[in-house]
Each structure stands twice: as C-alpha cells, then as structure tokens.
Short mmCIF file of C-alpha atoms in Angstrom, two decimals:
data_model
loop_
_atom_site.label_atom_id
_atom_site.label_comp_id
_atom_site.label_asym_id
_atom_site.label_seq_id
_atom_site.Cartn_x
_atom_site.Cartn_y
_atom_site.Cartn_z
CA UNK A 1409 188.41 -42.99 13.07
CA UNK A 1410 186.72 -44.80 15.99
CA UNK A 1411 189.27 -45.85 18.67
CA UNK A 1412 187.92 -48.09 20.63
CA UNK A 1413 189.57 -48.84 24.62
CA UNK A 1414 188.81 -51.89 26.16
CA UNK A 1415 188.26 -51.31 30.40
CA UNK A 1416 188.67 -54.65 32.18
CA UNK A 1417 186.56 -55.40 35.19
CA UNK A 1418 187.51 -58.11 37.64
CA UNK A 1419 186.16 -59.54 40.84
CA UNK A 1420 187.21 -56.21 43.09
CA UNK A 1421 188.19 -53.86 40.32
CA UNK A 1422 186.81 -50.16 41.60
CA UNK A 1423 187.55 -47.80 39.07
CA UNK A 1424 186.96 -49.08 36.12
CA UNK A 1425 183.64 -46.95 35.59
CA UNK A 1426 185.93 -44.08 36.32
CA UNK A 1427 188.41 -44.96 33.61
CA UNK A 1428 185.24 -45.89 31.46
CA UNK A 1429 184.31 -42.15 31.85
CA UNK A 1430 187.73 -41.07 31.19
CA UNK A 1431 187.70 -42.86 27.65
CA UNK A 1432 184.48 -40.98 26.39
CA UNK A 1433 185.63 -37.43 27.79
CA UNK A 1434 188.97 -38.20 25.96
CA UNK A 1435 187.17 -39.00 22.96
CA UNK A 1436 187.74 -42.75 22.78
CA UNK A 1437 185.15 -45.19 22.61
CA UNK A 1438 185.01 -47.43 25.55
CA UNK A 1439 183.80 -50.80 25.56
CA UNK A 1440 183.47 -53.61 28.79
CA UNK A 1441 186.05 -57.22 28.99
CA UNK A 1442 185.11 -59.44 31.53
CA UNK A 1443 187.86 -61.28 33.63
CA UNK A 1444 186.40 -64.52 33.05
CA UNK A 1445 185.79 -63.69 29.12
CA UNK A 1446 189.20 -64.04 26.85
CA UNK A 1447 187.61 -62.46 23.99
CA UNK A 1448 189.28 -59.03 23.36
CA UNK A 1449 185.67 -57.34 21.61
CA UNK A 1450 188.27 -56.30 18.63
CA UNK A 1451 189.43 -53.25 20.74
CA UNK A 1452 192.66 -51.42 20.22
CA UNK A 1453 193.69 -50.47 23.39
CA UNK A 1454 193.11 -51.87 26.91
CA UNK A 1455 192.55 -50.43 30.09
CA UNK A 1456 193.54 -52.09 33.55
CA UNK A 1457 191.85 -50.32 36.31
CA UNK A 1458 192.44 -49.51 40.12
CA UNK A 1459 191.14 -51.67 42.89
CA UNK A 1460 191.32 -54.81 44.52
CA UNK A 1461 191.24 -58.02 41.93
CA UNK A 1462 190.39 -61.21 43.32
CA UNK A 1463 190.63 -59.52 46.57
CA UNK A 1464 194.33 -59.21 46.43
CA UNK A 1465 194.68 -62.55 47.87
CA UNK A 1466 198.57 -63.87 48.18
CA UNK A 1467 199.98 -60.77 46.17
CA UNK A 1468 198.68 -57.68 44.67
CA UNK A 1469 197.20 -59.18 40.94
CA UNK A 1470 198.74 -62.48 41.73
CA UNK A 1471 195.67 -64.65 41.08
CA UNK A 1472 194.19 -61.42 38.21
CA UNK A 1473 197.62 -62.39 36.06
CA UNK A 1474 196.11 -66.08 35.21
CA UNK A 1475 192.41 -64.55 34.44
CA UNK A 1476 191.22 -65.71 30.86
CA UNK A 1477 191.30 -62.15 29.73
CA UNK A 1478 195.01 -61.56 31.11
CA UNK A 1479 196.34 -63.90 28.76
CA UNK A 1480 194.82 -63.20 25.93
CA UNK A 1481 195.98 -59.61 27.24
CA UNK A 1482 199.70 -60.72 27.85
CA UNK A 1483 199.88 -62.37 24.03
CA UNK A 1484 198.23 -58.92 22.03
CA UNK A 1485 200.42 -57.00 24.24
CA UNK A 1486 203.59 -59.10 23.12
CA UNK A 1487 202.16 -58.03 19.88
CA UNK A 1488 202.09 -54.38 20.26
CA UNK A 1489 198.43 -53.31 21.75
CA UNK A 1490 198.80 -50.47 23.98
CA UNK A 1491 198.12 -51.68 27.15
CA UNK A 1492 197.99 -49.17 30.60
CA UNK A 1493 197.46 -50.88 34.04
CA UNK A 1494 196.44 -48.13 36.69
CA UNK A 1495 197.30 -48.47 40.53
CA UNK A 1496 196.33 -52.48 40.98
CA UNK A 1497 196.27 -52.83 36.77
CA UNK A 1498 199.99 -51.59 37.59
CA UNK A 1499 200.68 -54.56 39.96
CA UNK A 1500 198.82 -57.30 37.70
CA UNK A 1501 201.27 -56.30 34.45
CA UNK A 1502 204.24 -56.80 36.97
CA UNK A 1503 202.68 -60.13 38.04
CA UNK A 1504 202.42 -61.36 34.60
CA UNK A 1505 206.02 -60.32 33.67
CA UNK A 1506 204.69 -57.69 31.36
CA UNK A 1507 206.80 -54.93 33.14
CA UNK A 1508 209.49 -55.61 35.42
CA UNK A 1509 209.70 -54.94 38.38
CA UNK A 1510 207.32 -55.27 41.66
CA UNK A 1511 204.61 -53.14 44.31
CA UNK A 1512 205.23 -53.71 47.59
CA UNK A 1513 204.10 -52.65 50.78
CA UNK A 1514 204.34 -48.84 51.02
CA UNK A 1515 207.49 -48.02 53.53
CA UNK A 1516 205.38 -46.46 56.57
CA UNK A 1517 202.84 -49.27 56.07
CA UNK A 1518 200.07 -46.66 55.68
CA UNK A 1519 197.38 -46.57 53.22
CA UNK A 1520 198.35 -43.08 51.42
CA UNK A 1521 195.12 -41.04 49.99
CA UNK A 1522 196.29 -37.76 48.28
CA UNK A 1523 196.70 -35.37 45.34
CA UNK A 1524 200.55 -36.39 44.45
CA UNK A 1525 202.85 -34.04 41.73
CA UNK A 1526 204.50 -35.90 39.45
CA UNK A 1527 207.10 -35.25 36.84
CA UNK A 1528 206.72 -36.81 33.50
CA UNK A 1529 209.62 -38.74 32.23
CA UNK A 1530 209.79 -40.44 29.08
CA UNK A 1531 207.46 -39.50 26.37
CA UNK A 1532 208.23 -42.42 24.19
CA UNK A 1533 205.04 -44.22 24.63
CA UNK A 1534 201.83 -45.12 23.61
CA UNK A 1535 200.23 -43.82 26.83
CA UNK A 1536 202.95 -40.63 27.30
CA UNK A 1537 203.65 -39.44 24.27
CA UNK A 1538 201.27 -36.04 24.83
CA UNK A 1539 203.05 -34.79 27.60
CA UNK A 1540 206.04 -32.76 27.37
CA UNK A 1541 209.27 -33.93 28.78
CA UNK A 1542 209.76 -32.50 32.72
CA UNK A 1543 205.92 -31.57 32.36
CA UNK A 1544 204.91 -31.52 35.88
CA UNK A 1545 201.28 -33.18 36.78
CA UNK A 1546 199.19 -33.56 39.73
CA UNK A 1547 197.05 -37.07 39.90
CA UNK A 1548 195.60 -38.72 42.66
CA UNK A 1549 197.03 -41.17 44.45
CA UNK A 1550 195.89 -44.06 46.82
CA UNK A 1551 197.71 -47.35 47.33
CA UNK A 1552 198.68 -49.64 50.66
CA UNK A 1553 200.84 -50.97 48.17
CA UNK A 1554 202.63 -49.29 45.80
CA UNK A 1555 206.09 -49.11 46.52
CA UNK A 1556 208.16 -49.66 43.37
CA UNK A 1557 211.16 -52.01 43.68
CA UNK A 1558 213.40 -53.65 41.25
CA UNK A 1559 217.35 -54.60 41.77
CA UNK A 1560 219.58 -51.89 41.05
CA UNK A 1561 220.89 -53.25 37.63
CA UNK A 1562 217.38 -53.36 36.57
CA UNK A 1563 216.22 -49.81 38.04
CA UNK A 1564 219.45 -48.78 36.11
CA UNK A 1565 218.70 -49.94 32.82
CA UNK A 1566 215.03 -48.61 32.45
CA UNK A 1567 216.87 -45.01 33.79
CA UNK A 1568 219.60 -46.05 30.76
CA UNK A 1569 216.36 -46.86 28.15
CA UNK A 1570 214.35 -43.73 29.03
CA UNK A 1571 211.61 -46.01 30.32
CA UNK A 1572 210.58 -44.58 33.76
CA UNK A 1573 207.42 -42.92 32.69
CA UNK A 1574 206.83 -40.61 35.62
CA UNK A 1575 208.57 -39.90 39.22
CA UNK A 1576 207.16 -38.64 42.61
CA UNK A 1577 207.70 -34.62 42.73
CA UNK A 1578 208.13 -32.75 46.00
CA UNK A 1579 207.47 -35.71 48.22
CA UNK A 1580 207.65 -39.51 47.78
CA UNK A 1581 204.14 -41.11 48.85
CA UNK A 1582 205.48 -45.07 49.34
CA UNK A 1583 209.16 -45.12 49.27
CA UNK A 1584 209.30 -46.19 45.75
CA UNK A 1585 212.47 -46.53 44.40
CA UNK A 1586 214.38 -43.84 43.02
CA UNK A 1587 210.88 -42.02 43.02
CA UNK A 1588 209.82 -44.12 40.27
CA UNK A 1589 205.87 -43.75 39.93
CA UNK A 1590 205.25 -45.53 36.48
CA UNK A 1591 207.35 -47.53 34.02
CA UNK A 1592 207.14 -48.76 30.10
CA UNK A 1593 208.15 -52.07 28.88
CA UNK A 1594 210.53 -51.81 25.99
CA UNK A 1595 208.35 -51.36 22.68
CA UNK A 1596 206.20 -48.76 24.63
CA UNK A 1597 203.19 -50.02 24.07
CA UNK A 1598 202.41 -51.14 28.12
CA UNK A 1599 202.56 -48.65 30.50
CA UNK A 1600 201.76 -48.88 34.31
CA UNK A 1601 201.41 -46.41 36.74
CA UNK A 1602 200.53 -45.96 40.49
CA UNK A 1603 198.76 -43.14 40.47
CA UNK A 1604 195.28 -42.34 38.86
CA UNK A 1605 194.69 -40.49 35.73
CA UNK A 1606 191.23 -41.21 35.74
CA UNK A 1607 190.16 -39.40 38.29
CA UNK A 1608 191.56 -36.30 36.92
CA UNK A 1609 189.96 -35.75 33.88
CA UNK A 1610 187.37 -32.96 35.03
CA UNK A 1611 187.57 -30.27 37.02
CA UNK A 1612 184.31 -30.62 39.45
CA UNK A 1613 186.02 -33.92 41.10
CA UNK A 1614 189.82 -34.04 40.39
CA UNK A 1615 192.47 -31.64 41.30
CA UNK A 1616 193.46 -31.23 37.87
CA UNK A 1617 192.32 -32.53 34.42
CA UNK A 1618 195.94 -33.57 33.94
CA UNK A 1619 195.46 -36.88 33.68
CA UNK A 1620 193.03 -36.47 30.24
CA UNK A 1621 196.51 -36.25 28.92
CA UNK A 1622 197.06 -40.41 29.21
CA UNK A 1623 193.71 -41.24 27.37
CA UNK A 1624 194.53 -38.25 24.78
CA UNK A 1625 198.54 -39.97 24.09
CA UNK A 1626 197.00 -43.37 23.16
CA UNK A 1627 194.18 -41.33 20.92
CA UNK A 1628 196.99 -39.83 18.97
CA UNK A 1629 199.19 -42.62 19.13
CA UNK A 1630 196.24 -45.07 17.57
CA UNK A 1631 195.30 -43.05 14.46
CA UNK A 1632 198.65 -41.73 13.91
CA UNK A 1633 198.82 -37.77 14.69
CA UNK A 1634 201.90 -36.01 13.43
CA UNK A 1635 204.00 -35.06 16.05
CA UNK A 1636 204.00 -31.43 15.10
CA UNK A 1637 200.53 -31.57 16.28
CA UNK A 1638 201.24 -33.22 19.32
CA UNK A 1639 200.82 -31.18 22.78
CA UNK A 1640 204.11 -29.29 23.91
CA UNK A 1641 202.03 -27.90 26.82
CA UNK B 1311 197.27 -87.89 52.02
CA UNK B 1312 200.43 -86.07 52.04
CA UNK B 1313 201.59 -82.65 52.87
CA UNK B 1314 203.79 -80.24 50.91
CA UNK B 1315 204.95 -76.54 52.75
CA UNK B 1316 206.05 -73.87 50.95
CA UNK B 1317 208.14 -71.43 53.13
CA UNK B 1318 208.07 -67.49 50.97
CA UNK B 1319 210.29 -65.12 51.90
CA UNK B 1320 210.57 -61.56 51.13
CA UNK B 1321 214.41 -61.76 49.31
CA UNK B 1322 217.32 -59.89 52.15
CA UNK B 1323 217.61 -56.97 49.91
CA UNK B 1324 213.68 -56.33 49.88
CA UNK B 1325 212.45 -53.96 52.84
CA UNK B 1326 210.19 -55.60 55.12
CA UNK B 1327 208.52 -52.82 56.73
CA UNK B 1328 205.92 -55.00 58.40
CA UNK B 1329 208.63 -57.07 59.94
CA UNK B 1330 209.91 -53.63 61.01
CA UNK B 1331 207.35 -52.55 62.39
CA UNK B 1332 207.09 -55.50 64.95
CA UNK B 1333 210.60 -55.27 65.76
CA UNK B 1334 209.85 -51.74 67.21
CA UNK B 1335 207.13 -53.54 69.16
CA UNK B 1336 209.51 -55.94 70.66
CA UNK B 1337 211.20 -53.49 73.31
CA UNK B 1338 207.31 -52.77 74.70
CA UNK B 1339 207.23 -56.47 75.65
CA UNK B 1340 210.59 -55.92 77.19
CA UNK B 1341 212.20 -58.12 74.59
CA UNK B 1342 215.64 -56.78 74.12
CA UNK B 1343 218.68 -57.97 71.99
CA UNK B 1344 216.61 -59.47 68.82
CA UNK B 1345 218.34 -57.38 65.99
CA UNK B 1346 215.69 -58.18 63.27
CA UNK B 1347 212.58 -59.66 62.26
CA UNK B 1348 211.56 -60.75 58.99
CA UNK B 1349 208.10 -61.88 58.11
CA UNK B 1350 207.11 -64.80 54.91
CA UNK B 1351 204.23 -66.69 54.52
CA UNK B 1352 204.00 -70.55 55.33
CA UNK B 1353 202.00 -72.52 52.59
CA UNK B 1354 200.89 -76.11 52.97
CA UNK B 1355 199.78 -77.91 50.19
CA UNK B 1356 197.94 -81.08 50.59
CA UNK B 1357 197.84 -84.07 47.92
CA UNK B 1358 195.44 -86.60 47.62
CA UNK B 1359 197.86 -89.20 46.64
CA UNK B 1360 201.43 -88.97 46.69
CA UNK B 1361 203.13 -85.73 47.11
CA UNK B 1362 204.51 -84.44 44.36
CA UNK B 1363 207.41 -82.20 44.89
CA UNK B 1364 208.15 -81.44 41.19
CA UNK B 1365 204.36 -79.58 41.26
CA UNK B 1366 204.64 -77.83 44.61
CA UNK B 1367 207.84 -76.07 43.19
CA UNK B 1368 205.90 -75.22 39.86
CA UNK B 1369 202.79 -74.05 41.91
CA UNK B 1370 205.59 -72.43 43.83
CA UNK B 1371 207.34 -70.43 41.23
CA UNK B 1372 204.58 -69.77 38.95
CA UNK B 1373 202.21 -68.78 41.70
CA UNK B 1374 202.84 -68.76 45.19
CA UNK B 1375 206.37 -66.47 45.15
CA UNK B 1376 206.91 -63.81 42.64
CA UNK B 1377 210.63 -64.37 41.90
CA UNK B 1378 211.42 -60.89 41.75
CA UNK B 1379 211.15 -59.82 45.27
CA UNK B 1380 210.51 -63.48 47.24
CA UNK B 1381 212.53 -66.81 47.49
CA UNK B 1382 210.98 -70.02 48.66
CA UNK B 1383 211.46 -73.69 49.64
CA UNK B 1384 209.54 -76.58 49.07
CA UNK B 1385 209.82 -79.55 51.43
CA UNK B 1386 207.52 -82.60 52.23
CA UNK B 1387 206.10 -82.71 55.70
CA UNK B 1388 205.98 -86.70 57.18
CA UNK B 1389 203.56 -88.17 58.95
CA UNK B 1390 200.44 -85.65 58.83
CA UNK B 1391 197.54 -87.17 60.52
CA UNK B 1392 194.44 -87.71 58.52
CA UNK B 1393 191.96 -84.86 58.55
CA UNK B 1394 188.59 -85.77 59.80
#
C-alpha cells in the first residue's frame, strides 16, 4: 500500500523540503498542498512544516490558521487524518484550536539553535506510536518561540490523558511548561511538536536518525501494522 | 470615518519576558521604584462608515487575541481627524 503524506507550504514555510525528504526516506509518498489551495490531493496524512508562515505577523500561525488549506485541514482532522505540525506547524494547530494550548516567547528571549534530548511520552498516537515508552531521542531544535504554556488544569489533564507526547531531557531549551515539548489532541490523530524530526532522518546532516521514527509511526499506523511488529527499540 | 482600538494583553498569569527584560533596563536609566512592566499590543481599526463595535470584538476574538494566553478590550476612539 501507497501512503501518501501531504507537506504544506506557506508564504515563509522553510522546511518543508526537509520534511518532503523525510517522507520518501521513511517510505511514504510525499505529495505538495498549497496554502492558498483547499484541495487535500486525496492524501492520508498531512505534514505542517517549520518556519515562518505569513511572516509570523501578530502571532506565531495566527494569520496560517485561516489559510484555505487550514480549514479544509481543521475539518479532515476533526475527522481523524493524522495530522503533525512541526516547530511553527506546532503553533498554527494551537492557533486553530486543534491542540490546546499556546507557544510563546522562549523565557531568556533568545533564539535557541541546538541538538535537544527528549524523552518520549505517550505512544498512543498516530505520529508516536513506534517509539517505546521513556525512549530517549535527540532532535534538533530551533525556535524564538516555543515556550509551551497552558493553565494548570489544562497542563494537568493532558498529564491525566497520557497526551504529552514528548518532554525536554537534561535541560529545558524555552521554559516550556512542565518540560512539555509536544502534545496530542484527544483521538491521537494530531500531533505537534517543537522540535524537528525532519532533520534527523540521516546520519550525514542530523545528530541522530531518531526522528525517522515520527514518519515510520504514521506508516504503520496508516496500513495497519500489528503491534507485535511494532518497534520496542 | 471612525476609529476602533483594540488594547491585547498578555493574561497576569502568562510570563512576559520581554516586559522583563525592560524592567531590568529601567535601573540603567536611573528609574527606580517601578515594580513591573508588562507589554500588549495597541490595534486601531478604522471603518469607513460607522464603527462597528460588535465586529471589532469578533475581529478581536477570532483574530487579533488568542484567548488562551491574551485578554483584550475594544473601545471606540471620538473625534479622529480625517486622514489625508
């Protein structure tokens, strides 16, 4: 079975070429949406990449959220397509209410550029479910802002629901709350996270190939892999 | 003509490290005894007829202010002078 993984470009998006890349050496087939396009090419998963959408104007993937493509985006994901925002694709699903939450400015108010550990959390979704529970992972990261926040009765309940997907290890890059580098909405189909899996996915340019192991989870998740074979690595 | 402002604020449980940051400035000025600073953005919306409150707060909410970390107010600003 072909699985094929939409990558969105928008005005400022910069790596969606990388995630492109990250599709085929997974094994999916990647295919281009357009910001200004709502047609969804019949794909079965979608892709929002890093950057800078729209130029960030007002907030972080404030203006991306009301794109053509977002809402045609916001209604399949309602409906169950696996959905991963990356780094600014992160910020737009917060925008449109497709994860709760916000990014804000990073604490120190520094852009921060680095290879970040991470400790996988819940496993229970589309974009996860390779990894082994506790697996540690090192991704790069590089965000002004990216600083998770959410009241406390909300940061409790996703900690209650299993739905953090990943926290900072050995060091907290932004001051995100309660370490919190990624989240899942409830169904676990949309999953956003600050740091970039794409650009660890070989080892000539990333510090690991760890991050293979996102594209790989919605491969398996989309034609339906027992779990015995699933990954316990 | 008439003039709508939004006033967005970060909410008083959100950090505002920018607002921080120039509060730490304030003592090189020789500015002492100012406790905090807090930093929004000031929005002004202009109508070509009559302004219409009821939109500026949609605009507002659905927009300008993301709910979950920023409040706002909408109010109508009298007597702006006509723009050349």
């Amino acid at each position: 079975m072909t699985v094929i993984i939409g990558v969105v470009t928008f005005p400022g998006s910069l790596d969606d070429r990388d995630a492109f890349r990250a599709v085929v050496l997974a094994g999916g087939t990647p295919v281009r949406l357009w910001h200004a396009d709502p047609s969804l090419r019949g794909v079965d998963a979608v892709i929002l990449p890093g950057g800078f959408s729209y130029g960030d104007y007002l907030r972080c993937g404030a203006i991306a959220r009301f794109s053509p493509v977002m809402e045609s985006i916001a209604d399949a994901a309602r409906g169950g397509l696996p959905v991963l925002g990356i780094c600014n694709g992160f910020q737009i699903l917060c925008e449109a209410h497709l994860l709760p939450g916000a990014l804000t400015r990073n604490a120190h108010l520094h852009f921060r550029n680095r290879d970040q550990r991470l400790r996988i959390g819940s496993t229970a979704s589309a974009w996860t479910n390779g990894f082994a529970p506790d697996q540690e992972i090192v991704l790069p990261v590089k965000n002004g802002e990216g600083r998770y926040v959410a009241d406390s009765h909300t940061l409790d309940e996703l900690e209650a629901d299993d739905r953090i997907i990943a926290r900072y290890a050995r060091g907290n890059p932004n001051g995100a709350l309660r370490d919190i580098a990624g989240v899942r909405n409830e169904a676990g189909n949309v999953v956003g996270l600050m740091p970039h899996p794409e650009h660890a996915v070989e080892a000539l340019t990333g510090p690991s190939t760890d991050g293979l192991g996102f594209f790989a989870s919605v491969l398996k998740h989309l034609v339906g892999a027992p779990a015995s074979e699933r990954s316990t690595a | 003509m008439a003039r709508v402002v939004v006033d967005v604020m970060l909410k008083p449980e959100i950090l505002d490290p920018q607002g921080q940051a120039v509060a730490n400035a304030l003592p090189r000025l020789g500015v002492t005894g100012v406790s905090s600073v807090r930093i929004g953005k000031r929005i002004e919306i202009e109508f070509s007829g009559e302004a219409d409150l009821e939109q500026a707060r949609e605009i507002a909410d659905r927009l300008l202010a993301n709910p979950v970390i920023e409040d706002f107010t909408v109010r109508v600003e009298e007597s702006v002078e006509a723009s050349p």
